[in-house]
Amino acid sequence: MTHSRRPLIAGNWKMNGLTDEAMDLATGLVTRMTKMPNAPFDMLLCPPFTAIRMVAEVLAGRLMIGGQDCHAAEKGAHTGDVSAAMLADAGCTFVIVGHSERRTDHGETNAVVRNKAKAALAAGLHVIICIGETEAKRDAGATMDVVRSQLSGSVPGGANSDNTVIAYEPVWAIGTGRVATPAQAQEVHAEIRTWLAVRLGDEQASQIRVLYGGSMKPDNAAELLALMDVDGGLIGGASLMAEDFWAIAQNCIS
Ligand code: PGA
């Protein structure tokens, strides 16, 4: 972390969160946040679509809320999908796009991800664009190629440090308990910032937040969040327990 970028601690609940669990989790975090009015970090919850409205009510603006995906179209005949405007209408200010589980389970290409990001920005949402290599690509020494081509393909025109966050999530670390070493994470984050500098200019690149995601837990968050080019976390499993998620965020306090 560096002082010029405000850390973002984002919880990706994935397909978890029935009413009772969602309410308990949101309430637990609001209670903690209320006791820390000048917290030096932003906290974002991304519940499943069905829980967004009720969680937004509990959060009452004290934590931010986002969707986990959106459709690229404004509206229309897309059964089962949700538009960026619908997320905004439900209280969201953020949306995650291009998560590796979307890329794998739903065949989302970089072009699809870019169109979703574009739609999110058009709807006035902030977007978290996820990228990251598979284990096979890392073993083949192709990590940087994958990261650069995902950035080139997925980041839309109009992206800037106010409206866009990049999340580096090595696929082999997501939900596996295997976490990138600090050296691995810093190396890729620095490469992402170099790419951003070429694409958006030095000033924007120095301001844009780049999150790490993949088995971030209370016991490994300190060393990851201390890295110069890591500006927060996108947290799955450990975001489902208020205590753990909050513990991770405490590493943003210097
Ligand atoms: P994990 O998930 O923390 O459970 O590894 C992170 C993510 O997929 O965003």
PDB file of C-alpha atoms and ligand atoms in Angstrom:
ATOM      1  CA  MET A   1       0.000   0.000   0.000  1.00  0.00           C
ATOM      2  CA  THR A   2       1.051   3.546  -0.505  1.00  0.00           C
ATOM      3  CA  HIS A   3      -0.560   6.541   1.125  1.00  0.00           C
ATOM      4  CA  SER A   4      -1.661   8.114  -2.125  1.00  0.00           C
ATOM      5  CA  ARG A   5      -4.137   5.308  -2.857  1.00  0.00           C
ATOM      6  CA  ARG A   6      -6.956   4.556  -0.428  1.00  0.00           C
ATOM      7  CA  PRO A   7      -7.117   0.793   0.149  1.00  0.00           C
ATOM      8  CA  LEU A   8     -10.236  -1.079  -0.950  1.00  0.00           C
ATOM      9  CA  ILE A   9     -11.274  -4.221   0.895  1.00  0.00           C
ATOM     10  CA  ALA A  10     -13.901  -5.950  -1.229  1.00  0.00           C
ATOM     11  CA  GLY A  11     -15.886  -9.060  -0.318  1.00  0.00           C
ATOM     12  CA  ASN A  12     -17.048 -11.304  -3.141  1.00  0.00           C
ATOM     13  CA  TRP A  13     -19.725 -13.466  -1.558  1.00  0.00           C
ATOM     14  CA  LYS A  14     -20.164 -15.527  -4.747  1.00  0.00           C
ATOM     15  CA  MET A  15     -23.226 -17.812  -4.544  1.00  0.00           C
ATOM     16  CA  ASN A  16     -23.555 -17.528  -0.778  1.00  0.00           C
ATOM     17  CA  GLY A  17     -25.913 -15.543   1.392  1.00  0.00           C
ATOM     18  CA  LEU A  18     -29.463 -16.607   2.262  1.00  0.00           C
ATOM     19  CA  THR A  19     -31.426 -13.973   4.163  1.00  0.00           C
ATOM     20  CA  ASP A  20     -30.248 -14.791   7.688  1.00  0.00           C
ATOM     21  CA  GLU A  21     -26.580 -15.183   6.744  1.00  0.00           C
ATOM     22  CA  ALA A  22     -26.596 -12.040   4.630  1.00  0.00           C
ATOM     23  CA  MET A  23     -28.223  -9.970   7.350  1.00  0.00           C
ATOM     24  CA  ASP A  24     -25.875 -11.284  10.058  1.00  0.00           C
ATOM     25  CA  LEU A  25     -22.791 -10.642   7.983  1.00  0.00           C
ATOM     26  CA  ALA A  26     -23.831  -7.153   6.894  1.00  0.00           C
ATOM     27  CA  THR A  27     -24.909  -6.220  10.423  1.00  0.00           C
ATOM     28  CA  GLY A  28     -21.648  -7.494  11.900  1.00  0.00           C
ATOM     29  CA  LEU A  29     -19.628  -5.351   9.526  1.00  0.00           C
ATOM     30  CA  VAL A  30     -21.751  -2.221   9.898  1.00  0.00           C
ATOM     31  CA  THR A  31     -21.431  -2.495  13.673  1.00  0.00           C
ATOM     32  CA  ARG A  32     -17.648  -2.651  13.396  1.00  0.00           C
ATOM     33  CA  MET A  33     -17.462   0.143  10.831  1.00  0.00           C
ATOM     34  CA  THR A  34     -19.685   2.409  12.925  1.00  0.00           C
ATOM     35  CA  LYS A  35     -17.151   2.150  15.730  1.00  0.00           C
ATOM     36  CA  MET A  36     -14.425   3.313  13.345  1.00  0.00           C
ATOM     37  CA  PRO A  37     -15.850   6.429  11.680  1.00  0.00           C
ATOM     38  CA  ASN A  38     -12.557   7.475  10.106  1.00  0.00           C
ATOM     39  CA  ALA A  39     -11.481   4.069   8.841  1.00  0.00           C
ATOM     40  CA  PRO A  40      -8.546   4.570   6.452  1.00  0.00           C
ATOM     41  CA  PHE A  41      -9.953   2.091   3.927  1.00  0.00           C
ATOM     42  CA  ASP A  42     -13.052   1.580   1.785  1.00  0.00           C
ATOM     43  CA  MET A  43     -15.066  -1.549   2.387  1.00  0.00           C
ATOM     44  CA  LEU A  44     -17.262  -3.063  -0.314  1.00  0.00           C
ATOM     45  CA  LEU A  45     -19.643  -6.011  -0.125  1.00  0.00           C
ATOM     46  CA  CYS A  46     -20.716  -7.873  -3.263  1.00  0.00           C
ATOM     47  CA  PRO A  47     -23.597 -10.180  -2.286  1.00  0.00           C
ATOM     48  CA  PRO A  48     -25.602 -12.288  -4.727  1.00  0.00           C
ATOM     49  CA  PHE A  49     -28.235 -10.342  -6.688  1.00  0.00           C
ATOM     50  CA  THR A  50     -31.048 -11.604  -4.468  1.00  0.00           C
ATOM     51  CA  ALA A  51     -29.517 -10.102  -1.332  1.00  0.00           C
ATOM     52  CA  ILE A  52     -28.428  -6.735  -2.711  1.00  0.00           C
ATOM     53  CA  ARG A  53     -31.434  -4.673  -1.690  1.00  0.00           C
ATOM     54  CA  MET A  54     -31.659  -5.983   1.857  1.00  0.00           C
ATOM     55  CA  VAL A  55     -27.930  -5.715   2.427  1.00  0.00           C
ATOM     56  CA  ALA A  56     -27.962  -2.175   1.006  1.00  0.00           C
ATOM     57  CA  GLU A  57     -30.610  -1.235   3.562  1.00  0.00           C
ATOM     58  CA  VAL A  58     -28.529  -2.584   6.428  1.00  0.00           C
ATOM     59  CA  LEU A  59     -25.383  -0.863   5.184  1.00  0.00           C
ATOM     60  CA  ALA A  60     -27.153   2.485   4.820  1.00  0.00           C
ATOM     61  CA  GLY A  61     -24.169   3.922   2.979  1.00  0.00           C
ATOM     62  CA  ARG A  62     -21.639   3.072   5.703  1.00  0.00           C
ATOM     63  CA  LEU A  63     -20.108   0.348   3.550  1.00  0.00           C
ATOM     64  CA  MET A  64     -20.354   0.215  -0.221  1.00  0.00           C
ATOM     65  CA  ILE A  65     -22.261  -2.430  -2.109  1.00  0.00           C
ATOM     66  CA  GLY A  66     -21.695  -3.950  -5.527  1.00  0.00           C
ATOM     67  CA  GLY A  67     -22.839  -6.665  -7.913  1.00  0.00           C
ATOM     68  CA  GLN A  68     -20.760  -9.671  -8.955  1.00  0.00           C
ATOM     69  CA  ASP A  69     -21.562  -9.361 -12.661  1.00  0.00           C
ATOM     70  CA  CYS A  70     -23.776  -7.465 -15.085  1.00  0.00           C
ATOM     71  CA  HIS A  71     -24.953  -7.851 -18.660  1.00  0.00           C
ATOM     72  CA  ALA A  72     -23.427  -5.743 -21.409  1.00  0.00           C
ATOM     73  CA  ALA A  73     -26.805  -4.630 -22.752  1.00  0.00           C
ATOM     74  CA  GLU A  74     -28.847  -1.821 -21.253  1.00  0.00           C
ATOM     75  CA  LYS A  75     -32.016  -3.916 -21.159  1.00  0.00           C
ATOM     76  CA  GLY A  76     -33.992  -6.389 -23.205  1.00  0.00           C
ATOM     77  CA  ALA A  77     -34.494 -10.076 -23.887  1.00  0.00           C
ATOM     78  CA  HIS A  78     -31.733 -11.617 -21.748  1.00  0.00           C
ATOM     79  CA  THR A  79     -33.434 -14.090 -19.446  1.00  0.00           C
ATOM     80  CA  GLY A  80     -31.713 -14.461 -16.112  1.00  0.00           C
ATOM     81  CA  ASP A  81     -29.379 -11.533 -16.598  1.00  0.00           C
ATOM     82  CA  VAL A  82     -29.140  -8.255 -14.709  1.00  0.00           C
ATOM     83  CA  SER A  83     -28.142  -4.900 -16.196  1.00  0.00           C
ATOM     84  CA  ALA A  84     -25.754  -2.376 -14.742  1.00  0.00           C
ATOM     85  CA  ALA A  85     -28.608   0.103 -14.390  1.00  0.00           C
ATOM     86  CA  MET A  86     -30.544  -2.471 -12.326  1.00  0.00           C
ATOM     87  CA  LEU A  87     -27.594  -2.798  -9.977  1.00  0.00           C
ATOM     88  CA  ALA A  88     -27.375   0.965  -9.612  1.00  0.00           C
ATOM     89  CA  ASP A  89     -31.127   1.087  -9.055  1.00  0.00           C
ATOM     90  CA  ALA A  90     -30.779  -1.477  -6.243  1.00  0.00           C
ATOM     91  CA  GLY A  91     -28.172   0.652  -4.469  1.00  0.00           C
ATOM     92  CA  CYS A  92     -24.900  -0.594  -5.968  1.00  0.00           C
ATOM     93  CA  THR A  93     -22.017   1.708  -6.758  1.00  0.00           C
ATOM     94  CA  PHE A  94     -19.673  -1.081  -7.931  1.00  0.00           C
ATOM     95  CA  VAL A  95     -19.719  -4.196 -10.051  1.00  0.00           C
ATOM     96  CA  ILE A  96     -17.161  -6.963 -10.529  1.00  0.00           C
ATOM     97  CA  VAL A  97     -16.642  -8.090 -14.129  1.00  0.00           C
ATOM     98  CA  GLY A  98     -14.483 -10.802 -15.644  1.00  0.00           C
ATOM     99  CA  HIS A  99     -14.089 -12.909 -12.524  1.00  0.00           C
ATOM    100  CA  SER A 100     -12.335 -16.144 -13.477  1.00  0.00           C
ATOM    101  CA  GLU A 101     -15.395 -18.139 -12.427  1.00  0.00           C
ATOM    102  CA  ARG A 102     -17.439 -16.142 -14.999  1.00  0.00           C
ATOM    103  CA  ARG A 103     -14.726 -16.577 -17.606  1.00  0.00           C
ATOM    104  CA  THR A 104     -14.653 -20.348 -16.972  1.00  0.00           C
ATOM    105  CA  ASP A 105     -18.275 -21.200 -16.127  1.00  0.00           C
ATOM    106  CA  HIS A 106     -19.844 -18.876 -18.697  1.00  0.00           C
ATOM    107  CA  GLY A 107     -17.165 -18.728 -21.363  1.00  0.00           C
ATOM    108  CA  GLU A 108     -16.685 -14.991 -20.973  1.00  0.00           C
ATOM    109  CA  THR A 109     -13.985 -13.689 -23.281  1.00  0.00           C
ATOM    110  CA  ASN A 110     -12.002 -10.482 -22.863  1.00  0.00           C
ATOM    111  CA  ALA A 111     -14.334  -8.822 -25.380  1.00  0.00           C
ATOM    112  CA  VAL A 112     -17.388  -9.801 -23.331  1.00  0.00           C
ATOM    113  CA  VAL A 113     -15.719  -8.517 -20.178  1.00  0.00           C
ATOM    114  CA  ARG A 114     -14.814  -5.223 -21.861  1.00  0.00           C
ATOM    115  CA  ASN A 115     -18.418  -4.734 -23.026  1.00  0.00           C
ATOM    116  CA  LYS A 116     -19.704  -5.426 -19.527  1.00  0.00           C
ATOM    117  CA  ALA A 117     -17.215  -2.953 -18.086  1.00  0.00           C
ATOM    118  CA  LYS A 118     -18.283  -0.379 -20.664  1.00  0.00           C
ATOM    119  CA  ALA A 119     -21.937  -0.881 -19.744  1.00  0.00           C
ATOM    120  CA  ALA A 120     -21.108  -0.538 -16.054  1.00  0.00           C
ATOM    121  CA  LEU A 121     -19.276   2.747 -16.607  1.00  0.00           C
ATOM    122  CA  ALA A 122     -22.137   4.027 -18.780  1.00  0.00           C
ATOM    123  CA  ALA A 123     -24.529   3.281 -15.905  1.00  0.00           C
ATOM    124  CA  GLY A 124     -22.338   5.294 -13.546  1.00  0.00           C
ATOM    125  CA  LEU A 125     -20.953   2.306 -11.640  1.00  0.00           C
ATOM    126  CA  HIS A 126     -17.364   1.765 -10.628  1.00  0.00           C
ATOM    127  CA  VAL A 127     -16.000  -1.414 -12.128  1.00  0.00           C
ATOM    128  CA  ILE A 128     -13.602  -4.033 -10.767  1.00  0.00           C
ATOM    129  CA  ILE A 129     -12.034  -5.827 -13.726  1.00  0.00           C
ATOM    130  CA  CYS A 130     -10.550  -9.223 -12.807  1.00  0.00           C
ATOM    131  CA  ILE A 131      -7.582 -10.795 -14.528  1.00  0.00           C
ATOM    132  CA  GLY A 132      -5.189 -13.612 -13.675  1.00  0.00           C
ATOM    133  CA  GLU A 133      -3.345 -16.585 -15.077  1.00  0.00           C
ATOM    134  CA  THR A 134      -4.052 -20.293 -14.689  1.00  0.00           C
ATOM    135  CA  GLU A 135      -1.530 -22.610 -13.093  1.00  0.00           C
ATOM    136  CA  ALA A 136      -0.629 -24.039 -16.511  1.00  0.00           C
ATOM    137  CA  LYS A 137       0.162 -20.567 -17.861  1.00  0.00           C
ATOM    138  CA  ARG A 138       2.282 -19.742 -14.818  1.00  0.00           C
ATOM    139  CA  ASP A 139       4.164 -23.023 -15.148  1.00  0.00           C
ATOM    140  CA  ALA A 140       4.747 -22.218 -18.816  1.00  0.00           C
ATOM    141  CA  GLY A 141       6.244 -18.860 -17.865  1.00  0.00           C
ATOM    142  CA  ALA A 142       3.381 -17.006 -19.580  1.00  0.00           C
ATOM    143  CA  THR A 143       1.955 -15.094 -16.604  1.00  0.00           C
ATOM    144  CA  MET A 144       2.869 -11.618 -17.845  1.00  0.00           C
ATOM    145  CA  ASP A 145       1.648 -12.358 -21.380  1.00  0.00           C
ATOM    146  CA  VAL A 146      -1.710 -13.489 -20.011  1.00  0.00           C
ATOM    147  CA  VAL A 147      -2.026 -10.481 -17.739  1.00  0.00           C
ATOM    148  CA  ARG A 148      -1.131  -8.013 -20.487  1.00  0.00           C
ATOM    149  CA  SER A 149      -3.479  -9.558 -23.018  1.00  0.00           C
ATOM    150  CA  GLN A 150      -6.346  -9.693 -20.509  1.00  0.00           C
ATOM    151  CA  LEU A 151      -5.758  -6.034 -19.695  1.00  0.00           C
ATOM    152  CA  SER A 152      -5.634  -5.075 -23.384  1.00  0.00           C
ATOM    153  CA  GLY A 153      -8.797  -7.018 -24.107  1.00  0.00           C
ATOM    154  CA  SER A 154     -10.846  -6.242 -21.002  1.00  0.00           C
ATOM    155  CA  VAL A 155     -10.181  -2.613 -20.023  1.00  0.00           C
ATOM    156  CA  PRO A 156     -12.537  -0.305 -21.944  1.00  0.00           C
ATOM    157  CA  GLY A 157     -11.877   3.200 -23.207  1.00  0.00           C
ATOM    158  CA  GLY A 158     -12.919   5.721 -20.582  1.00  0.00           C
ATOM    159  CA  ALA A 159     -11.461   3.680 -17.726  1.00  0.00           C
ATOM    160  CA  ASN A 160      -9.638   5.837 -15.203  1.00  0.00           C
ATOM    161  CA  SER A 161      -8.567   5.850 -11.575  1.00  0.00           C
ATOM    162  CA  ASP A 162     -11.939   7.232 -10.425  1.00  0.00           C
ATOM    163  CA  ASN A 163     -14.128   4.627 -12.074  1.00  0.00           C
ATOM    164  CA  THR A 164     -11.976   1.502 -12.430  1.00  0.00           C
ATOM    165  CA  VAL A 165     -10.198  -0.945 -10.160  1.00  0.00           C
ATOM    166  CA  ILE A 166      -8.104  -3.871 -11.406  1.00  0.00           C
ATOM    167  CA  ALA A 167      -8.108  -7.130  -9.441  1.00  0.00           C
ATOM    168  CA  TYR A 168      -5.224  -9.532  -9.988  1.00  0.00           C
ATOM    169  CA  GLU A 169      -6.490 -12.973  -9.093  1.00  0.00           C
ATOM    170  CA  PRO A 170      -4.251 -15.893 -10.039  1.00  0.00           C
ATOM    171  CA  VAL A 171      -6.718 -18.654 -10.891  1.00  0.00           C
ATOM    172  CA  TRP A 172      -4.638 -21.252  -9.030  1.00  0.00           C
ATOM    173  CA  ALA A 173      -5.012 -19.255  -5.813  1.00  0.00           C
ATOM    174  CA  ILE A 174      -8.790 -18.748  -5.911  1.00  0.00           C
ATOM    175  CA  GLY A 175     -10.552 -20.851  -3.303  1.00  0.00           C
ATOM    176  CA  THR A 176      -7.599 -23.234  -3.082  1.00  0.00           C
ATOM    177  CA  GLY A 177      -5.860 -22.033   0.065  1.00  0.00           C
ATOM    178  CA  ARG A 178      -2.748 -21.519  -2.078  1.00  0.00           C
ATOM    179  CA  VAL A 179      -1.812 -17.879  -2.015  1.00  0.00           C
ATOM    180  CA  ALA A 180       0.633 -15.989  -4.204  1.00  0.00           C
ATOM    181  CA  THR A 181       3.886 -15.237  -2.428  1.00  0.00           C
ATOM    182  CA  PRO A 182       4.495 -11.545  -1.769  1.00  0.00           C
ATOM    183  CA  ALA A 183       7.198 -11.609  -4.467  1.00  0.00           C
ATOM    184  CA  GLN A 184       4.826 -13.162  -7.025  1.00  0.00           C
ATOM    185  CA  ALA A 185       2.050 -10.705  -6.215  1.00  0.00           C
ATOM    186  CA  GLN A 186       4.284  -7.616  -6.287  1.00  0.00           C
ATOM    187  CA  GLU A 187       5.875  -8.673  -9.564  1.00  0.00           C
ATOM    188  CA  VAL A 188       2.517  -8.952 -11.324  1.00  0.00           C
ATOM    189  CA  HIS A 189       1.038  -5.842  -9.699  1.00  0.00           C
ATOM    190  CA  ALA A 190       4.043  -3.815 -10.824  1.00  0.00           C
ATOM    191  CA  GLU A 191       3.600  -5.159 -14.345  1.00  0.00           C
ATOM    192  CA  ILE A 192      -0.082  -4.184 -14.278  1.00  0.00           C
ATOM    193  CA  ARG A 193       0.849  -0.655 -13.230  1.00  0.00           C
ATOM    194  CA  THR A 194       3.429  -0.466 -16.013  1.00  0.00           C
ATOM    195  CA  TRP A 195       0.749  -1.491 -18.519  1.00  0.00           C
ATOM    196  CA  LEU A 196      -1.634   1.084 -17.066  1.00  0.00           C
ATOM    197  CA  ALA A 197       1.018   3.801 -17.383  1.00  0.00           C
ATOM    198  CA  VAL A 198       1.433   3.060 -21.080  1.00  0.00           C
ATOM    199  CA  ARG A 199      -2.306   2.965 -21.659  1.00  0.00           C
ATOM    200  CA  LEU A 200      -3.568   5.708 -19.312  1.00  0.00           C
ATOM    201  CA  GLY A 201      -0.484   7.761 -18.530  1.00  0.00           C
ATOM    202  CA  ASP A 202       1.716   7.925 -15.442  1.00  0.00           C
ATOM    203  CA  GLU A 203      -0.633  10.067 -13.381  1.00  0.00           C
ATOM    204  CA  GLN A 204      -3.629   7.730 -13.793  1.00  0.00           C
ATOM    205  CA  ALA A 205      -1.480   4.644 -13.331  1.00  0.00           C
ATOM    206  CA  SER A 206      -0.172   5.985 -10.044  1.00  0.00           C
ATOM    207  CA  GLN A 207      -3.732   6.543  -8.763  1.00  0.00           C
ATOM    208  CA  ILE A 208      -5.602   3.450  -9.946  1.00  0.00           C
ATOM    209  CA  ARG A 209      -6.194   0.756  -7.355  1.00  0.00           C
ATOM    210  CA  VAL A 210      -4.942  -2.758  -8.043  1.00  0.00           C
ATOM    211  CA  LEU A 211      -6.322  -5.414  -5.684  1.00  0.00           C
ATOM    212  CA  TYR A 212      -4.964  -8.876  -4.968  1.00  0.00           C
ATOM    213  CA  GLY A 213      -7.413 -11.785  -4.797  1.00  0.00           C
ATOM    214  CA  GLY A 214      -6.941 -15.501  -4.177  1.00  0.00           C
ATOM    215  CA  SER A 215      -7.076 -17.118  -0.733  1.00  0.00           C
ATOM    216  CA  MET A 216      -6.434 -13.866   1.125  1.00  0.00           C
ATOM    217  CA  LYS A 217      -7.011 -14.622   4.828  1.00  0.00           C
ATOM    218  CA  PRO A 218      -6.373 -12.912   8.159  1.00  0.00           C
ATOM    219  CA  ASP A 219      -3.074 -14.773   8.509  1.00  0.00           C
ATOM    220  CA  ASN A 220      -1.597 -13.812   5.133  1.00  0.00           C
ATOM    221  CA  ALA A 221      -3.192 -10.416   4.486  1.00  0.00           C
ATOM    222  CA  ALA A 222      -0.569  -8.322   6.281  1.00  0.00           C
ATOM    223  CA  GLU A 223       2.297  -9.241   3.980  1.00  0.00           C
ATOM    224  CA  LEU A 224       0.184  -8.898   0.826  1.00  0.00           C
ATOM    225  CA  LEU A 225      -1.400  -5.578   1.776  1.00  0.00           C
ATOM    226  CA  ALA A 226       2.024  -4.190   2.728  1.00  0.00           C
ATOM    227  CA  LEU A 227       3.274  -4.549  -0.852  1.00  0.00           C
ATOM    228  CA  MET A 228       3.902  -1.304  -2.693  1.00  0.00           C
ATOM    229  CA  ASP A 229       1.558  -2.005  -5.610  1.00  0.00           C
ATOM    230  CA  VAL A 230      -1.187  -3.881  -3.738  1.00  0.00           C
ATOM    231  CA  ASP A 231      -4.034  -1.511  -2.876  1.00  0.00           C
ATOM    232  CA  GLY A 232      -6.444  -3.875  -1.180  1.00  0.00           C
ATOM    233  CA  GLY A 233      -8.042  -7.264  -1.623  1.00  0.00           C
ATOM    234  CA  LEU A 234     -10.860  -9.013  -3.437  1.00  0.00           C
ATOM    235  CA  ILE A 235     -11.778 -11.633  -0.899  1.00  0.00           C
ATOM    236  CA  GLY A 236     -14.029 -14.653  -1.366  1.00  0.00           C
ATOM    237  CA  GLY A 237     -14.097 -17.292   1.372  1.00  0.00           C
ATOM    238  CA  ALA A 238     -12.777 -15.073   4.153  1.00  0.00           C
ATOM    239  CA  SER A 239     -15.379 -12.389   3.380  1.00  0.00           C
ATOM    240  CA  LEU A 240     -18.148 -14.696   4.605  1.00  0.00           C
ATOM    241  CA  MET A 241     -17.155 -14.300   8.263  1.00  0.00           C
ATOM    242  CA  ALA A 242     -17.438 -10.741   9.596  1.00  0.00           C
ATOM    243  CA  GLU A 243     -14.581 -11.326  12.022  1.00  0.00           C
ATOM    244  CA  ASP A 244     -12.161 -12.576   9.361  1.00  0.00           C
ATOM    245  CA  PHE A 245     -13.082  -9.960   6.790  1.00  0.00           C
ATOM    246  CA  TRP A 246     -12.732  -7.204   9.354  1.00  0.00           C
ATOM    247  CA  ALA A 247      -9.412  -8.654  10.554  1.00  0.00           C
ATOM    248  CA  ILE A 248      -8.067  -8.490   7.006  1.00  0.00           C
ATOM    249  CA  ALA A 249      -9.076  -4.832   6.722  1.00  0.00           C
ATOM    250  CA  GLN A 250      -7.256  -3.960   9.946  1.00  0.00           C
ATOM    251  CA  ASN A 251      -3.990  -4.411   8.080  1.00  0.00           C
ATOM    252  CA  CYS A 252      -4.778  -1.183   6.224  1.00  0.00           C
ATOM    253  CA  ILE A 253      -4.320   0.803   9.428  1.00  0.00           C
ATOM    254  CA  SER A 254      -0.774   2.055   9.646  1.00  0.00           C
TER     255      SER A 254
HETATM  256  P1  PGA B   1     -11.061 -16.662  -2.390  1.00  0.00           P
HETATM  257  O1  PGA B   1     -11.802 -15.988  -3.648  1.00  0.00           O
HETATM  258  O2  PGA B   1     -10.683 -15.547  -1.453  1.00  0.00           O
HETATM  259  O3  PGA B   1     -12.063 -17.586  -1.801  1.00  0.00           O
HETATM  260  O4  PGA B   1      -9.868 -17.360  -2.934  1.00  0.00           O
HETATM  261  C1  PGA B   1     -11.361 -14.772  -4.183  1.00  0.00           C
HETATM  262  C2  PGA B   1     -12.172 -14.431  -5.391  1.00  0.00           C
HETATM  263  O5  PGA B   1     -12.525 -15.352  -6.146  1.00  0.00           O
HETATM  264  O6  PGA B   1     -12.513 -13.263  -5.626  1.00  0.00           O
END
